[in-house]
Amino acid sequence: MKRKFLSLLLIGALSLLLAGCSFKDTMLYLYGGDDFVQSEEADYARCDGANGVSVIFDQNIWSIPTLAQPDTLSMVTGNKLSYTVVLLQKTDAYTDFLAQSGAELEDTTGTVKYDLELTVPNADAKAVRYDCGSYQTLFAQLDYDCGETVYVTAAARTSDYQPIVALLQGVYPTGHAPAELPAADTVVDAVAPEEQQ
């Protein structure tokens, strides 16, 4: 029975590979994931978070935003093999967001810190990245020309943090959208965790 199952598994994997799928696609097919088929064409949408942070995002890459907690907007992309979570927050509780967040991370795990160059429209952006072994963490403080600040906490179970950087190009305080942002075809509402199926 075991030999028969392994044969079927091998045949299924081989057929996917012959169809032009990569090893990653094969693993996603076998173990599940949300990006097995993905459009190459950007499908921009806008979400105005209840916390005063808006974001224009590509729906082919990022899931519908959720309100992780009242003052936080959560963005998620990826699958079981490789995922990324970004939290966008507005608060005045931080005296030094990057230093405080980094200190908390270093207290709990071994990390290597890297400065990160980040450009965000209409904002002075400061960011750091921590290599935490099997994942990376990124903290950013976006001080916008309008006088408001957005704090970013992101974690990625992948070595590629460029999707986070690209996402932050479309983040802004609600009502202060930079002119350079791509046009969003749709507006979506952030979903509270208890409303998710």
Tab-separated table of C-alpha atoms in Angstrom:
chain	number	residue	atom	x	y	z
A	1	MET	CA	0.000	0.000	0.000
A	2	LYS	CA	2.822	2.388	0.928
A	3	ARG	CA	4.603	1.684	-2.364
A	4	LYS	CA	1.374	2.335	-4.313
A	5	PHE	CA	0.846	5.677	-2.523
A	6	LEU	CA	4.415	6.766	-3.216
A	7	SER	CA	4.019	5.829	-6.874
A	8	LEU	CA	0.841	7.905	-7.165
A	9	LEU	CA	2.537	10.823	-5.417
A	10	LEU	CA	5.519	10.614	-7.762
A	11	ILE	CA	3.258	10.446	-10.824
A	12	GLY	CA	1.303	13.491	-9.644
A	13	ALA	CA	4.471	15.493	-8.965
A	14	LEU	CA	5.960	14.447	-12.310
A	15	SER	CA	2.842	15.494	-14.214
A	16	LEU	CA	2.971	18.925	-12.582
A	17	LEU	CA	6.642	19.294	-13.461
A	18	LEU	CA	6.023	18.260	-17.070
A	19	ALA	CA	3.231	20.830	-17.221
A	20	GLY	CA	5.855	23.521	-16.564
A	21	CYS	CA	5.338	23.917	-12.815
A	22	SER	CA	8.279	24.556	-10.507
A	23	PHE	CA	9.174	22.511	-7.437
A	24	LYS	CA	7.615	25.249	-5.291
A	25	ASP	CA	4.345	24.999	-7.251
A	26	THR	CA	4.376	21.230	-6.781
A	27	MET	CA	4.800	21.584	-3.021
A	28	LEU	CA	2.040	24.192	-2.908
A	29	TYR	CA	-0.262	21.850	-4.786
A	30	LEU	CA	0.479	19.035	-2.361
A	31	TYR	CA	0.430	21.027	0.871
A	32	GLY	CA	-1.827	23.940	0.044
A	33	GLY	CA	-1.204	27.613	-0.549
A	34	ASP	CA	-2.833	30.741	-1.867
A	35	ASP	CA	-0.563	31.552	-4.782
A	36	PHE	CA	-0.584	28.347	-6.839
A	37	VAL	CA	-2.072	30.328	-9.739
A	38	GLN	CA	-1.386	34.052	-9.773
A	39	SER	CA	-2.051	36.713	-12.383
A	40	GLU	CA	0.982	38.616	-13.609
A	41	GLU	CA	-1.184	41.695	-14.201
A	42	ALA	CA	-1.499	44.073	-11.236
A	43	ASP	CA	-4.999	44.522	-9.799
A	44	TYR	CA	-4.789	47.531	-7.487
A	45	ALA	CA	-7.283	48.087	-4.686
A	46	ARG	CA	-7.453	50.640	-1.859
A	47	CYS	CA	-8.232	49.957	1.767
A	48	ASP	CA	-8.929	52.716	4.269
A	49	GLY	CA	-8.218	51.214	7.660
A	50	ALA	CA	-10.274	52.116	10.711
A	51	ASN	CA	-6.964	53.103	12.336
A	52	GLY	CA	-6.375	56.016	9.929
A	53	VAL	CA	-3.928	54.186	7.643
A	54	SER	CA	-4.774	53.678	3.972
A	55	VAL	CA	-2.963	51.399	1.572
A	56	ILE	CA	-3.082	50.764	-2.162
A	57	PHE	CA	-2.129	47.138	-2.790
A	58	ASP	CA	-2.035	44.572	-5.587
A	59	GLN	CA	-4.792	42.033	-4.903
A	60	ASN	CA	-2.843	39.421	-6.899
A	61	ILE	CA	-0.137	39.548	-4.234
A	62	TRP	CA	-1.724	40.679	-0.949
A	63	SER	CA	-4.778	39.253	0.784
A	64	ILE	CA	-7.689	41.477	1.804
A	65	PRO	CA	-6.461	43.578	4.759
A	66	THR	CA	-7.698	42.712	8.233
A	67	LEU	CA	-7.962	44.658	11.476
A	68	ALA	CA	-5.691	42.616	13.710
A	69	GLN	CA	-6.569	44.971	16.597
A	70	PRO	CA	-8.329	48.372	16.707
A	71	ASP	CA	-5.194	50.415	15.962
A	72	THR	CA	-3.531	47.990	13.523
A	73	LEU	CA	-4.121	47.142	9.863
A	74	SER	CA	-2.709	43.757	8.841
A	75	MET	CA	-1.553	42.759	5.338
A	76	VAL	CA	-0.671	39.146	4.483
A	77	THR	CA	0.828	37.475	1.431
A	78	GLY	CA	2.294	34.089	0.620
A	79	ASN	CA	1.533	30.517	1.556
A	80	LYS	CA	2.512	27.799	3.997
A	81	LEU	CA	6.015	27.590	2.580
A	82	SER	CA	6.727	31.310	2.322
A	83	TYR	CA	4.622	34.006	3.933
A	84	THR	CA	4.842	37.663	4.875
A	85	VAL	CA	2.826	39.689	7.394
A	86	VAL	CA	2.877	43.493	7.596
A	87	LEU	CA	1.264	45.502	10.429
A	88	LEU	CA	0.526	49.204	9.874
A	89	GLN	CA	-0.072	51.298	12.967
A	90	LYS	CA	-0.613	54.906	14.028
A	91	THR	CA	0.067	55.725	17.659
A	92	ASP	CA	1.905	58.251	19.791
A	93	ALA	CA	3.048	55.688	22.361
A	94	TYR	CA	6.581	55.303	20.958
A	95	THR	CA	9.500	57.515	21.885
A	96	ASP	CA	11.883	55.647	19.544
A	97	PHE	CA	9.986	52.994	17.590
A	98	LEU	CA	12.955	51.423	15.800
A	99	ALA	CA	15.139	51.176	18.915
A	100	GLN	CA	12.328	49.923	21.174
A	101	SER	CA	11.120	47.319	18.681
A	102	GLY	CA	14.648	46.130	17.924
A	103	ALA	CA	15.505	45.804	21.616
A	104	GLU	CA	12.389	43.690	22.226
A	105	LEU	CA	13.305	41.422	19.304
A	106	GLU	CA	16.948	41.036	20.374
A	107	ASP	CA	15.805	40.090	23.891
A	108	THR	CA	13.831	37.131	22.572
A	109	THR	CA	15.955	35.752	19.720
A	110	GLY	CA	19.406	35.850	18.165
A	111	THR	CA	19.419	38.381	15.339
A	112	VAL	CA	21.678	40.229	12.930
A	113	LYS	CA	20.715	43.867	12.323
A	114	TYR	CA	20.977	45.649	8.956
A	115	ASP	CA	20.142	49.229	8.044
A	116	LEU	CA	17.595	49.382	5.243
A	117	GLU	CA	17.279	52.080	2.593
A	118	LEU	CA	13.599	52.831	2.078
A	119	THR	CA	11.885	55.414	-0.121
A	120	VAL	CA	8.208	56.186	0.426
A	121	PRO	CA	6.308	58.971	-1.422
A	122	ASN	CA	5.848	62.158	0.645
A	123	ALA	CA	7.536	60.680	3.715
A	124	ASP	CA	10.828	60.585	5.575
A	125	ALA	CA	11.341	56.838	5.998
A	126	LYS	CA	13.654	55.156	8.487
A	127	ALA	CA	13.937	51.364	8.542
A	128	VAL	CA	15.952	48.461	9.911
A	129	ARG	CA	15.939	44.770	9.059
A	130	TYR	CA	16.804	41.865	11.326
A	131	ASP	CA	17.875	38.457	10.051
A	132	CYS	CA	16.370	36.008	12.527
A	133	GLY	CA	17.498	32.778	10.885
A	134	SER	CA	14.411	31.158	9.373
A	135	TYR	CA	12.639	34.503	8.983
A	136	GLN	CA	13.315	38.234	8.842
A	137	THR	CA	11.765	41.129	10.668
A	138	LEU	CA	11.540	44.679	9.364
A	139	PHE	CA	10.642	47.816	11.339
A	140	ALA	CA	9.951	51.169	9.691
A	141	GLN	CA	8.859	54.616	10.782
A	142	LEU	CA	7.218	56.690	8.052
A	143	ASP	CA	7.048	60.410	8.942
A	144	TYR	CA	4.804	61.997	6.308
A	145	ASP	CA	4.979	65.591	5.081
A	146	CYS	CA	1.426	66.131	6.419
A	147	GLY	CA	2.750	65.699	9.976
A	148	GLU	CA	1.435	62.189	10.632
A	149	THR	CA	3.455	59.040	11.284
A	150	VAL	CA	2.809	55.405	10.391
A	151	TYR	CA	4.690	52.619	12.172
A	152	VAL	CA	5.401	49.370	10.331
A	153	THR	CA	6.202	45.945	11.768
A	154	ALA	CA	6.752	43.164	9.230
A	155	ALA	CA	7.841	39.543	9.403
A	156	ALA	CA	8.715	37.369	6.428
A	157	ARG	CA	9.408	33.651	6.325
A	158	THR	CA	11.469	34.165	3.199
A	159	SER	CA	14.724	35.836	2.226
A	160	ASP	CA	12.845	38.170	-0.139
A	161	TYR	CA	11.683	41.313	1.653
A	162	GLN	CA	11.156	43.345	-1.547
A	163	PRO	CA	7.352	42.757	-1.487
A	164	ILE	CA	7.303	44.581	1.863
A	165	VAL	CA	9.264	47.509	0.453
A	166	ALA	CA	6.974	47.632	-2.601
A	167	LEU	CA	3.857	47.557	-0.408
A	168	LEU	CA	5.085	50.488	1.685
A	169	GLN	CA	5.208	52.636	-1.467
A	170	GLY	CA	1.390	52.576	-1.322
A	171	VAL	CA	0.905	53.266	2.398
A	172	TYR	CA	-0.200	56.694	3.656
A	173	PRO	CA	-2.276	58.362	6.393
A	174	THR	CA	-5.934	58.367	5.365
A	175	GLY	CA	-6.830	61.527	3.485
A	176	HIS	CA	-3.231	62.272	2.481
A	177	ALA	CA	-2.740	60.121	-0.627
A	178	PRO	CA	0.417	60.981	-2.611
A	179	ALA	CA	-0.200	61.866	-6.258
A	180	GLU	CA	2.350	59.271	-7.445
A	181	LEU	CA	0.318	56.245	-6.309
A	182	PRO	CA	-1.196	53.878	-8.898
A	183	ALA	CA	-4.940	54.183	-9.466
A	184	ALA	CA	-7.000	51.674	-7.510
A	185	ASP	CA	-9.889	50.089	-9.389
A	186	THR	CA	-11.704	49.020	-6.229
A	187	VAL	CA	-12.052	49.991	-2.580
A	188	VAL	CA	-12.190	47.176	-0.040
A	189	ASP	CA	-13.104	47.168	3.632
A	190	ALA	CA	-10.750	45.735	6.215
A	191	VAL	CA	-12.175	42.564	7.713
A	192	ALA	CA	-12.057	41.958	11.457
A	193	PRO	CA	-10.536	38.567	12.419
A	194	GLU	CA	-13.842	37.279	13.834
A	195	GLU	CA	-15.524	37.977	10.484
A	196	GLN	CA	-13.027	35.862	8.535
A	197	GLN	CA	-14.200	32.439	7.461
